[in-house]
Coordinates of C-alpha atoms in Angstrom, one line a residue:
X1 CA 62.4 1.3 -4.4
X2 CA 64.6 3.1 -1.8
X3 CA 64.1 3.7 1.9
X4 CA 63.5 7.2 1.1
X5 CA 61.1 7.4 -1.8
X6 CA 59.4 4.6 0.4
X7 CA 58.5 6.7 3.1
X8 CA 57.8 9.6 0.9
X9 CA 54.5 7.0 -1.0
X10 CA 53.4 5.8 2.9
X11 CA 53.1 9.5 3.6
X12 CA 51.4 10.8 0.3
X13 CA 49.6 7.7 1.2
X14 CA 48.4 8.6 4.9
X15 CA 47.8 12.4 3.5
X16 CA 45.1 10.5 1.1
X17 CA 43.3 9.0 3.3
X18 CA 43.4 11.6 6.0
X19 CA 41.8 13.8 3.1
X20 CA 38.9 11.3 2.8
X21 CA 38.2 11.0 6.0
X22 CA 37.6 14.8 6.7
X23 CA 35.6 14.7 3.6
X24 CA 32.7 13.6 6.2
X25 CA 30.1 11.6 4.5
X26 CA 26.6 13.6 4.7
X27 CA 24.6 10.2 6.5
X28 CA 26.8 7.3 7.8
X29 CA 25.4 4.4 9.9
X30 CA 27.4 1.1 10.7
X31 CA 25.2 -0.1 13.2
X32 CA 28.2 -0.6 15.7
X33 CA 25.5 0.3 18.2
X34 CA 22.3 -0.9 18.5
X35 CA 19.4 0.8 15.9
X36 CA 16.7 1.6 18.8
X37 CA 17.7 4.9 20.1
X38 CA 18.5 6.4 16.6
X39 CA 16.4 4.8 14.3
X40 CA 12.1 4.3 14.5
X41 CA 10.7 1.2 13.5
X42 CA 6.9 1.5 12.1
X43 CA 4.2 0.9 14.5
X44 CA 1.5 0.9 11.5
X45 CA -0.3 -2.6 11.9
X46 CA 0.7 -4.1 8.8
X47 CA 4.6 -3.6 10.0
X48 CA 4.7 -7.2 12.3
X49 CA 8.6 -8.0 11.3
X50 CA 10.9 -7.9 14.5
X51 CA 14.5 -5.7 13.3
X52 CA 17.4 -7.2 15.0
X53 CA 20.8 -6.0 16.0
X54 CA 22.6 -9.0 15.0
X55 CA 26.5 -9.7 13.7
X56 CA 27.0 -10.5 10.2
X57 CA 27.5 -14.7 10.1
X58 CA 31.5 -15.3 10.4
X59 CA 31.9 -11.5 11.7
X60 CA 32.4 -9.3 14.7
X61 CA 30.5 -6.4 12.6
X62 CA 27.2 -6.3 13.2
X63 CA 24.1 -4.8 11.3
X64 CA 20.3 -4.3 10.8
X65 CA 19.0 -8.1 10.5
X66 CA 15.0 -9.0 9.1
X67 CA 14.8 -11.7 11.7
X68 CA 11.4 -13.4 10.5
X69 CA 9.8 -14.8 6.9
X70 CA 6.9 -13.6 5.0
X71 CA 6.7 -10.2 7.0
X72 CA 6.3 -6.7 6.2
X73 CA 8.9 -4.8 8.1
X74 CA 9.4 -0.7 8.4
X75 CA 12.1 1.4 10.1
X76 CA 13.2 4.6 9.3
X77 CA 15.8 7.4 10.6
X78 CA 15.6 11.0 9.6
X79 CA 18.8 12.9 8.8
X80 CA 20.0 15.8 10.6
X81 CA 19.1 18.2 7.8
X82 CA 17.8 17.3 4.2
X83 CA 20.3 16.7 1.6
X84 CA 19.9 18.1 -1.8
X85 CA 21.1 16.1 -4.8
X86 CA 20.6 18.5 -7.4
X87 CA 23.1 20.7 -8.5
X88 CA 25.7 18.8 -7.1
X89 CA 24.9 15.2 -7.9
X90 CA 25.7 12.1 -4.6
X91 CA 26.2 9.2 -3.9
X92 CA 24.0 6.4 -2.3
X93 CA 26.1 3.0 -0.8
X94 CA 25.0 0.5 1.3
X95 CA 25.8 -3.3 2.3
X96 CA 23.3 -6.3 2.0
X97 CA 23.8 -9.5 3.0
X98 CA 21.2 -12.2 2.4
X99 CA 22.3 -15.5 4.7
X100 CA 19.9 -17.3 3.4
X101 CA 19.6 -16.5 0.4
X102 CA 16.9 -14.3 -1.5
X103 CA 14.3 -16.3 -3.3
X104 CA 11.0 -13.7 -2.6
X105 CA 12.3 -10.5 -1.1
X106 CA 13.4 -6.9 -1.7
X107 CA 16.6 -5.3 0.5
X108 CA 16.4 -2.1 -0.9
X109 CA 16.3 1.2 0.6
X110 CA 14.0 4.4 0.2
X111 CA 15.6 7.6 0.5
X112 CA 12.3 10.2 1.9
X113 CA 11.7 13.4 0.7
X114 CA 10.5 15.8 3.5
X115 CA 7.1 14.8 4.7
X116 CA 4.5 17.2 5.1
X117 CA 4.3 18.4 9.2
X118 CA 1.4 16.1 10.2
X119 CA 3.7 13.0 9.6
X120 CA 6.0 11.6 12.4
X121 CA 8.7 8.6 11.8
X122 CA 6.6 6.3 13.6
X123 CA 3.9 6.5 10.8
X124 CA 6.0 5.3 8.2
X125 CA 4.8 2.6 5.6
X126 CA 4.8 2.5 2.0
X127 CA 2.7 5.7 1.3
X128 CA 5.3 8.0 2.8
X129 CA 6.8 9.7 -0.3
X130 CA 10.2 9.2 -1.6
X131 CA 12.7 10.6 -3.2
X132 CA 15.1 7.7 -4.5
X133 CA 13.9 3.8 -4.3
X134 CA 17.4 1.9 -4.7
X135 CA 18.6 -1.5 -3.9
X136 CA 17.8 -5.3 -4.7
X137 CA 14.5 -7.1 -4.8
X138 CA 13.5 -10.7 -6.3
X139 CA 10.6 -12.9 -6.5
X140 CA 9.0 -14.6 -9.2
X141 CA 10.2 -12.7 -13.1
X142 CA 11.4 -9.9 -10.8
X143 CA 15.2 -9.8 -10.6
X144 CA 16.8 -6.2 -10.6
X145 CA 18.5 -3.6 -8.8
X146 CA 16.1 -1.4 -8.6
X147 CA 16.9 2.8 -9.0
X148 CA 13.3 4.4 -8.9
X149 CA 13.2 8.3 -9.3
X150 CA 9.9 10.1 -7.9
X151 CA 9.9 12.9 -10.0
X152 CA 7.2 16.0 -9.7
X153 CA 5.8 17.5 -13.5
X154 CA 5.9 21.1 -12.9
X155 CA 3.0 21.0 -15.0
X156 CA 0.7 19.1 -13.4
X157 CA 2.6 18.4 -10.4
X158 CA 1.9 14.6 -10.3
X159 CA 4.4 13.0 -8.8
X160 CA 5.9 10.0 -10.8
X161 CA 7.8 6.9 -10.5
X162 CA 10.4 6.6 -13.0
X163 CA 12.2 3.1 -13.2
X164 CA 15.4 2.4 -15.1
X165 CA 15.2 0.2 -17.2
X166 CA 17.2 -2.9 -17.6
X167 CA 18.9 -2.4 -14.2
X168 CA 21.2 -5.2 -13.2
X169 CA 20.6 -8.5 -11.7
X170 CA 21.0 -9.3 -7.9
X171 CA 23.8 -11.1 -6.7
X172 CA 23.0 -14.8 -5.9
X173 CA 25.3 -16.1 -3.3
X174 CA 24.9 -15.8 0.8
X175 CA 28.0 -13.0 0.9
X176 CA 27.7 -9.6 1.6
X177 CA 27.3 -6.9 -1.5
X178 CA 27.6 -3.5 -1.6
X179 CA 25.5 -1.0 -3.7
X180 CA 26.0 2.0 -5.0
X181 CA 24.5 4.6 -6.9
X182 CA 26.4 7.6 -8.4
X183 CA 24.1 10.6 -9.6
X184 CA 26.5 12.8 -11.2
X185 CA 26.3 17.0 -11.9
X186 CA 25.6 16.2 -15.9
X187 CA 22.6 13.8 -14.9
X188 CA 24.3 10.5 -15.8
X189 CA 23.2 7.8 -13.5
X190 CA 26.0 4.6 -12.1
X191 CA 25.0 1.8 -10.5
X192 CA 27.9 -0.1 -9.1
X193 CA 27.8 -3.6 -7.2
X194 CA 30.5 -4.4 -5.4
X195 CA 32.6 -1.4 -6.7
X196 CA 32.4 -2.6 -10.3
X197 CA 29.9 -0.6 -12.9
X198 CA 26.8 -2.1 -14.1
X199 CA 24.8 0.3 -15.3
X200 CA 25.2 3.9 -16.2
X201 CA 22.5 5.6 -17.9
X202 CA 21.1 9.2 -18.4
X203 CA 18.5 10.6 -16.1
X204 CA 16.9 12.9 -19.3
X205 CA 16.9 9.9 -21.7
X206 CA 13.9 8.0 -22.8
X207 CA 16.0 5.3 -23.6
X208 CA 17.1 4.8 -20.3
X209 CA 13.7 5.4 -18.3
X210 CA 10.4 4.1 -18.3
X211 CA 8.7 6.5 -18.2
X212 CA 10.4 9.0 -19.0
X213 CA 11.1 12.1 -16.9
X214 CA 10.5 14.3 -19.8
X215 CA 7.0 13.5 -21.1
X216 CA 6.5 13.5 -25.1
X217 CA 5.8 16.7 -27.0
X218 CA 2.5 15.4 -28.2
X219 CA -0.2 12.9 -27.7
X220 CA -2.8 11.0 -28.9
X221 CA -5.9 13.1 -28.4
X222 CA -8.5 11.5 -26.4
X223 CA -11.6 12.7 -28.1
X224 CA -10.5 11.9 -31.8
X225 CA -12.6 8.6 -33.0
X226 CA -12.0 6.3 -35.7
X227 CA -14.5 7.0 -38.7
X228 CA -17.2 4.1 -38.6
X229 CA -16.4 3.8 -42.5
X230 CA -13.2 3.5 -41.9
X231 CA -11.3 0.5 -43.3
X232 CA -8.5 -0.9 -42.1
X233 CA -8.8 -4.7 -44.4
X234 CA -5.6 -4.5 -46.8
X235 CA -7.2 -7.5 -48.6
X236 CA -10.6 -8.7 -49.3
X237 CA -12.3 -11.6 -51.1
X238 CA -12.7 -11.3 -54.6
X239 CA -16.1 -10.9 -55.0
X240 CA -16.3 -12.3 -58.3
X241 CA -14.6 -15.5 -57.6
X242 CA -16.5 -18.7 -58.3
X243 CA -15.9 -22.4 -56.7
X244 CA -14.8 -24.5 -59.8
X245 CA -17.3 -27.2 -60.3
X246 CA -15.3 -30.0 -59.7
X247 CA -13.7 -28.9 -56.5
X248 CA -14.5 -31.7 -53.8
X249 CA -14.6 -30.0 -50.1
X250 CA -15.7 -33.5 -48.8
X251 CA -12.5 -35.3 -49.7
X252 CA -10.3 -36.5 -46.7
X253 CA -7.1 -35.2 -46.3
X254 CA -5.9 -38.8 -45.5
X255 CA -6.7 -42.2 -47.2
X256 CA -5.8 -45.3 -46.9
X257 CA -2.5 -46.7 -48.7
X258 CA -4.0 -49.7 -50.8
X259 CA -0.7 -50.7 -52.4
X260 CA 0.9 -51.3 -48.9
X261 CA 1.7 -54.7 -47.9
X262 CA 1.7 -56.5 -44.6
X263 CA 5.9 -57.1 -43.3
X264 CA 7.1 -60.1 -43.3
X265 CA 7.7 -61.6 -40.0
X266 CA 4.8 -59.3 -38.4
X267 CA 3.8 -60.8 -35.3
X268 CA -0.5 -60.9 -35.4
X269 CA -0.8 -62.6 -32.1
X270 CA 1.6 -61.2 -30.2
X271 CA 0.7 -58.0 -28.2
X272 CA 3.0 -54.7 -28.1
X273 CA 2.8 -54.6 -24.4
X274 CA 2.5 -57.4 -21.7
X275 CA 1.8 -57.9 -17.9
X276 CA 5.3 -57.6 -15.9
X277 CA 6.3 -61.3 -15.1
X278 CA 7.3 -60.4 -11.7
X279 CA 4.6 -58.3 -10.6
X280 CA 2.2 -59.4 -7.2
X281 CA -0.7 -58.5 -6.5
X282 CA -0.1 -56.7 -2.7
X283 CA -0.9 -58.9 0.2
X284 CA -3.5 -55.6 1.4
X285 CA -5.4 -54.8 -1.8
X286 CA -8.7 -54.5 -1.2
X287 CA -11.0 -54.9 -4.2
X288 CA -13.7 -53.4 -3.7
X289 CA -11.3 -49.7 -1.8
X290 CA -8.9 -50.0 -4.8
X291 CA -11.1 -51.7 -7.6
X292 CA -9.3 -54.1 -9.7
X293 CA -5.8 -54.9 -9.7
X294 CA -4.0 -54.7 -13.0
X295 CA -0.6 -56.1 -13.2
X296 CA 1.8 -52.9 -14.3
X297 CA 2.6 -53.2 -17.9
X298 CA 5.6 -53.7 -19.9
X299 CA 6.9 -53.7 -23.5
X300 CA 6.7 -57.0 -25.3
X301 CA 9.6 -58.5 -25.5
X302 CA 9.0 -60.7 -28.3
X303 CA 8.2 -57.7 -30.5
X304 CA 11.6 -56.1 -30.4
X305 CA 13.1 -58.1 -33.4
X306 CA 10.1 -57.9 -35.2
X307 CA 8.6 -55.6 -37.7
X308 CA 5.3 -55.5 -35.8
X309 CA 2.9 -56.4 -32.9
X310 CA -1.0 -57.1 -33.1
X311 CA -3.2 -56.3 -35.7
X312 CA -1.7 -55.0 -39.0
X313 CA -3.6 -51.8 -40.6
X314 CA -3.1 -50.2 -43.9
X315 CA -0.8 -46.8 -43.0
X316 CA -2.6 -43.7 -44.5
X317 CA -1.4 -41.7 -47.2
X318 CA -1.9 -38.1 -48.5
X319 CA -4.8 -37.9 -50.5
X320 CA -4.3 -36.4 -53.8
X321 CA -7.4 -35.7 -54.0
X322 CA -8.2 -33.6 -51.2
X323 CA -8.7 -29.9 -51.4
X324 CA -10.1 -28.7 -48.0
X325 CA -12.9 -26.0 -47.8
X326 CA -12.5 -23.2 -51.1
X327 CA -11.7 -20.2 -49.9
X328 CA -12.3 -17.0 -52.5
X329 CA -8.5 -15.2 -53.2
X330 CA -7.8 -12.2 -51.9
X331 CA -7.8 -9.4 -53.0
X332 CA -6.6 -5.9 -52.6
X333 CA -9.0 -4.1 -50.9
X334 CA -10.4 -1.1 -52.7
X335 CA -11.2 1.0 -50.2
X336 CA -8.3 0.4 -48.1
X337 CA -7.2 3.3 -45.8
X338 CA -4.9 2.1 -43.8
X339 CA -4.5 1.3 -40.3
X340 CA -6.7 4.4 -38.5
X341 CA -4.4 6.5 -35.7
X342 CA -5.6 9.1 -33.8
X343 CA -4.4 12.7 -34.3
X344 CA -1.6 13.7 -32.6
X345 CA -2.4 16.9 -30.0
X346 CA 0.1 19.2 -28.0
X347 CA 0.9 16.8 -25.0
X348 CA -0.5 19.5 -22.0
X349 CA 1.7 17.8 -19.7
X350 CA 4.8 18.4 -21.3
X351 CA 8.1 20.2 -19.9
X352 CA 11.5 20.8 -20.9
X353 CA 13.6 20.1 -18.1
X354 CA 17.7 20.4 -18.1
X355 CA 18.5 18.8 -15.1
X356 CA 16.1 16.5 -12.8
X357 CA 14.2 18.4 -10.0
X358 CA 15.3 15.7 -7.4
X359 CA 13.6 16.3 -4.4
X360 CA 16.0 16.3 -1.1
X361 CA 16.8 13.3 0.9
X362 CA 15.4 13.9 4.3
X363 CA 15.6 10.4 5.6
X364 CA 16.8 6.7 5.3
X365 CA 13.8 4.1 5.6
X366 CA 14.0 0.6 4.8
X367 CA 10.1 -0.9 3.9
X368 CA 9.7 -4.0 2.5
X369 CA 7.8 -7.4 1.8
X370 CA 9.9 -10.5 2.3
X371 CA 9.7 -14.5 2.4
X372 CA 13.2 -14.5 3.9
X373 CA 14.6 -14.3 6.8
X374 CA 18.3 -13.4 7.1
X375 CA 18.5 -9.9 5.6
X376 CA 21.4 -7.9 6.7
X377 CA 22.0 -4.5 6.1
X378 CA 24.7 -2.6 6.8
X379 CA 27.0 0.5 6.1
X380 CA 24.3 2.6 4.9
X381 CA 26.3 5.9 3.4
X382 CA 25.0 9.2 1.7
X383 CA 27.6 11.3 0.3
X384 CA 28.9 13.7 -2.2
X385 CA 32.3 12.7 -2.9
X386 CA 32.3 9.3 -4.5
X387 CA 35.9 8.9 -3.8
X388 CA 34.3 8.5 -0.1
X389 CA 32.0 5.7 -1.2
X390 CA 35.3 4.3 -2.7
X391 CA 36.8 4.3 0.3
X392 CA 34.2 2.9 2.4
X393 CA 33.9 0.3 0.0
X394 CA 37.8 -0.6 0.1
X395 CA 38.1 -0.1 4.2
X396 CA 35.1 -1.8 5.2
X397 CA 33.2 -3.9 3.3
X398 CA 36.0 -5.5 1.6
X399 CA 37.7 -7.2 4.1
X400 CA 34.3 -8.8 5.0
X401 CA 33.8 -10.2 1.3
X402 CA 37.7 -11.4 1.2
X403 CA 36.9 -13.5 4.2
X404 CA 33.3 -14.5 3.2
X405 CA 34.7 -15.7 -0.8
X406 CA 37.7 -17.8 1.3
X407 CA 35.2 -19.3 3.5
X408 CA 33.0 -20.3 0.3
X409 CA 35.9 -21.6 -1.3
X410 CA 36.4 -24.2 1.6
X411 CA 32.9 -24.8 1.6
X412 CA 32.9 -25.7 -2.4
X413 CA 35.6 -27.9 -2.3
X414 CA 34.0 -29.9 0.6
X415 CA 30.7 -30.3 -1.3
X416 CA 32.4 -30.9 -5.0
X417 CA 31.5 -27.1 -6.3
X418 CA 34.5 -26.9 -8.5
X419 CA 36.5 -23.3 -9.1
X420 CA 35.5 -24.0 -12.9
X421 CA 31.5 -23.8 -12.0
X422 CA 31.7 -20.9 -10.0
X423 CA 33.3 -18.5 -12.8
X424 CA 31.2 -20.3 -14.8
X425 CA 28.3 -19.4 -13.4
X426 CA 29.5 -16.0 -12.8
X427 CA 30.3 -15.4 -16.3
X428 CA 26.5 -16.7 -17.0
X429 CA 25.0 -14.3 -14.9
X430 CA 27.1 -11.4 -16.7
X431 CA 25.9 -12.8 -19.9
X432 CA 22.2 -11.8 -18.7
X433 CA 23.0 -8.4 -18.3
X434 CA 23.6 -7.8 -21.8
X435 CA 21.5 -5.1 -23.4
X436 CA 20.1 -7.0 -26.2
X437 CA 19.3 -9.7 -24.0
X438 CA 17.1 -7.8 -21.6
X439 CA 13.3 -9.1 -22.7
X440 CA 15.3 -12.9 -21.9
X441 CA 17.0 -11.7 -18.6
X442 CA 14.3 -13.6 -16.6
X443 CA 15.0 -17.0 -19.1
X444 CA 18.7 -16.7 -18.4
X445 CA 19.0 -16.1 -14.7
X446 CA 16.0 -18.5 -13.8
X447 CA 17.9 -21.4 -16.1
X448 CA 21.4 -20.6 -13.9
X449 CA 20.2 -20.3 -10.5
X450 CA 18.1 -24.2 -11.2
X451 CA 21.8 -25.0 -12.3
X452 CA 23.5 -24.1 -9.6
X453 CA 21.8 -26.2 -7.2
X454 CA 22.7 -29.2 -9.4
X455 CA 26.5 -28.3 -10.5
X456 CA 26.3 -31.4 -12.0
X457 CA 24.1 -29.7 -15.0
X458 CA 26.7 -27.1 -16.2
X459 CA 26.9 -28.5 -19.5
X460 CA 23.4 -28.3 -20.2
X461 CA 23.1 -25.2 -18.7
X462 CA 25.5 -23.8 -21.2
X463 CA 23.3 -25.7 -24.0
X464 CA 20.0 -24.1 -22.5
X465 CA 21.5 -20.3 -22.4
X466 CA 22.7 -20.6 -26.0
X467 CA 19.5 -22.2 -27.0
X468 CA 18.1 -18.9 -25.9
X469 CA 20.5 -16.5 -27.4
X470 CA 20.3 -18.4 -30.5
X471 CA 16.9 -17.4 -30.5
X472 CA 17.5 -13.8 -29.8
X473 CA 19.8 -13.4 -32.4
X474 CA 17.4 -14.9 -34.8
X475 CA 14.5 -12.8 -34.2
X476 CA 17.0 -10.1 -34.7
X477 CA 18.6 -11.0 -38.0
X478 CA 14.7 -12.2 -39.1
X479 CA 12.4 -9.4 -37.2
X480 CA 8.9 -10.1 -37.0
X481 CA 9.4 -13.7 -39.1
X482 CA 8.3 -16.5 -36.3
X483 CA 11.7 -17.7 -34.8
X484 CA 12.2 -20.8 -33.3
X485 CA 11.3 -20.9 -29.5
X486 CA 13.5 -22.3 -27.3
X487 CA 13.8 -25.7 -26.9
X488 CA 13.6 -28.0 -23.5
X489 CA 16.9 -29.7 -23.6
X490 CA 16.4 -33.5 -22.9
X491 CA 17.0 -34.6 -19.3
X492 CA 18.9 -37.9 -18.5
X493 CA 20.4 -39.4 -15.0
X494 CA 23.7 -38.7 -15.4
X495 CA 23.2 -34.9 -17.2
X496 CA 20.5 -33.3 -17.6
X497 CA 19.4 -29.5 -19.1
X498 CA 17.0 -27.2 -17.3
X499 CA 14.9 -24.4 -19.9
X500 CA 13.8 -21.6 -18.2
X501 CA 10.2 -21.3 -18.8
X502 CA 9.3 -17.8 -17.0
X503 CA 8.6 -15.0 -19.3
X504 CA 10.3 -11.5 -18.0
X505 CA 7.1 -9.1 -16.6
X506 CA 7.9 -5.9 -15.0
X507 CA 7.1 -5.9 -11.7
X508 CA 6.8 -2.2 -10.1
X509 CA 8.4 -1.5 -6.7
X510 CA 8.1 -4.1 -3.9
X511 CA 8.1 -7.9 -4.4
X512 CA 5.4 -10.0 -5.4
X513 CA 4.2 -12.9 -3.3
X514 CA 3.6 -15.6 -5.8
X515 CA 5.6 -18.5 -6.0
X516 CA 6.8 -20.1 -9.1
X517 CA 5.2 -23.1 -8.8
X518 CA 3.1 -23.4 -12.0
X519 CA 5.7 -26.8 -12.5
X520 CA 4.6 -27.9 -9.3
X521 CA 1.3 -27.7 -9.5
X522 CA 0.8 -29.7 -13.0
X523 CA 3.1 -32.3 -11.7
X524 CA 0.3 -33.0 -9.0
X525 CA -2.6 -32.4 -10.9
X526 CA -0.9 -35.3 -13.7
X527 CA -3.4 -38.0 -13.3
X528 CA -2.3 -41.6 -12.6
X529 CA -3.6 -44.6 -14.3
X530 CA -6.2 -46.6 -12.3
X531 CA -3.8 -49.6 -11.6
X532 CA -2.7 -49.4 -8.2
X533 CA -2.7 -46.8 -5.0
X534 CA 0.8 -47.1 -4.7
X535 CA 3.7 -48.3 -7.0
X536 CA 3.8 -52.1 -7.7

């Protein structure tokens, strides 16, 4: 490239940016300054978590920090004048940065519709109405990017939440993200982490909203009741079917194999398990505390080369005999009517609606639950130009990741984390947001993150995850025929498989406070065997 055409790309270039930067973003806060002259946090009583203006680990940039575990924090600022998304669509960015990671917690922001005049920013909690809900949250099955829509039926004028449905995963490393959400002018919906599209959907679509905004034409009416002569059997006994005489209900479904014959070599006196030669008896057991002392046991030896140990039995056989109770056949049931529905009525609530009535933005609030400490957030931008959002996310945040990924890197290689693992784990995680995965999302995820605490289990991981796609695709190609669950890999020293064993449960905004410690607790309620109070 010449000197001159050069100078001519720096300038077209510089005239770029210079256009971005006087598009002025509608809300911006970097939280350069400190949060307490601008922003109010909530002095409602449940609201205990202490905000902090803190830097970002590894970073002279600082941001909004959740300073304390398992606290309910509040803090909202109201914008200079409301901003309507409407007709001309918007974006919605922010940063989060969870230094400790996020086990139980949400980080996601709620954009306020104007409050009625009795309410003041110092009063906010989770009741104050909102516009948009947006932003990560995790605990327990929950795992998602949330994008909530509060969305008012001209009809009845209920206000209702509207989830998306399927919405990504959350990030799972200690790094900053950044979040984004791009309504658009013809109602499609983007979400974007970290710049790259994970979502996009269709704020009018059923498919891609639970509930969705537009309500169904009809309805089930209320007051229609099922007929009490109504029959719904598709098969009956046959009434005119008989027991045969000679059919035996007492007969054993088992009997004994006469025609077996002891092996030879079978060891009668020898028994399958012995006392362990070098077991003691501890110098401080106390009969009558601890009862009786039994020695642990072991496998006999002497039994290994053998056919058999102890007392020989006769194995059991089918018995050909055996019939089980008589059942009368079915038959088709005469009077049969099929599965009873109620009518269908004019739904009174419905609407037809061409673009979303999406109530103004008229301020930022961050309220959440959280068992982590370490929350960051950061960069908080409303705009209408997503080019902006672009360019936020280029300018500022990235930088920040670069340095965060190269610091990670150094950190991997110092505690064996391979570069292999890492996209290997990252391609997992993409794997989960398939579509046609979605009802196993929670399987998947909660099998990778158990994973990557023990890189040493990333083949079985990769066994465990197509274990449970296997499964999907069965129930797909078979429908409603029973597919196989999924398995529990084996486990042994050196590698070992982990299943994922939560099933996926919808959670509505917020984060649950249960643990996931189901494992846990059957693992201590497992009673021992009355040998010894500690291991001998």
């Amino acid at each position: 490239m010449t000197k001159g055409k050069r100078t001519m790309l720096q300038i077209l270039l510089a005239l770029f940016a210079l256009q971005l930067c006087s598009s002025k973003p509608v809300f911006y806060e970097s939280f350069d300054e400190s949060f307490e002259k601008s922003w109010t946090v909530s002095e409602k009583d449940d609201y205990k978590g202490t905000w902090k203006h803190s830097k970002s680990e590894g970073h002279e940039d600082f941001g909004l920090l959740v300073s304390e575990k398992a606290k309910k924090y509040g803090i909202v600022k109201e914008l200079d004048e409301p901003f309507d998304l409407k007709d001309g669509g918007g974006v919605l960015q922010y940063e989060a940065r969870f230094h400790n990671g996020l086990e139980c917690g949400g980080a996601y922001i709620k954009y306020l519709r104007p409050q009625d005049s009795s309410w003041v920013p110092k009063d906010f909690d989770n009741e104050s109405p909102y516009s948009i809900m947006f932003g990560p949250d995790k605990c327990g099955s929950t795992n998602k990017v949330h994008f909530i829509l509060k969305h008012k039926n001209p009809i009845t004028g209920e206000y209702i939440e509207h989830h998306l449905k399927y919405p990504p995963s959350v990030p799972y490393d200690k790094l900053t993200h950044v979040y984004t959400a791009i309504i658009e002018p013809n109602n499609d919906l983007r979400i974007l982490v970290d710049g790259e599209e994970k979502k996009k959907a269709n704020l009018l679509t059923g498919d891609d909203f639970e509930p969705a905004i537009i309500p169904p034409k009809t309805i089930a009416d209320p007051n229609d009741k099922k007929p009490e002569d109504w029959d719904e059997r598709a098969k009956i006994p046959d009434p005119g079917a008989v027991k045969p005489d000679d059919w035996d209900e007492d007969a054993p479904m088992e009997i004994e194999d006469v025609d077996a014959v002891k092996p030879e070599g079978w060891l009668d006196d020898e028994p399958e398990v012995i006392d362990a030669p070098d077991s003691l008896k501890p110098e401080d057991w106390d009969d009558e505390e601890d009862g009786e002392w039994e020695a642990p046991k072991i496998d006999n030896p002497n039994c290994a080369t053998a056919p058999g140990c102890g007392e020989w039995k006769r194995p059991m056989k089918a018995n050909p005999a055996y019939k089980g109770k008589w059942h009368a056949p079915l038959i088709d049931n005469p009077s049969y009517k099929g599965i009873w529905k109620p009518q269908q009525i004019p739904n009174p609530s419905y609407f037809e609606l061409n673009k979303p009535d999406i109530e103004p933005i008229a301020a930022v609030g961050i309220e959440i639950w959280t068992m982590q400490d370490g929350i960051l957030f950061d960069n908080i931008l409303i705009a209408r130009d997503e080019k902006l959002a672009e360019f936020y996310r280029e300018k500022v945040w990235k930088p920040k990741y670069e340095q965060e990924k190269e610091k990670e890197k150094v950190q991997d290689a110092s505690t064996g984390v391979s570069g292999f693992q890492k996209k290997f784990f990252e391609v997992l995680y993409k794997v989960a947001d398939i579509p046609f995965l979605a009802p196993y999302k929670t399987k998947i995820i909660d099998t990778i993150e158990k994973g990557e605490k023990q890189p040493n289990l990333t083949i079985g991981i990769l066994v465990s995850v197509l274990v449970i796609i296997t499964t999907v695709i069965f129930k797909i190609v078979f429908g409603g025929k029973k597919a196989v669950p999924p398995a529990k890999p084996s486990v042994s020293s050196k590698d070992a498989t982990v299943s994922a064993a939560t099933e996926e449960k919808e959670d509505k905004a917020g984060s649950s406070s249960e643990k996931e410690d189901d494992k846990e607790k059957e693992d201590a309620a497992t009673a021992r065997p009355r040998r010894s109070r500690r291991e001998t």
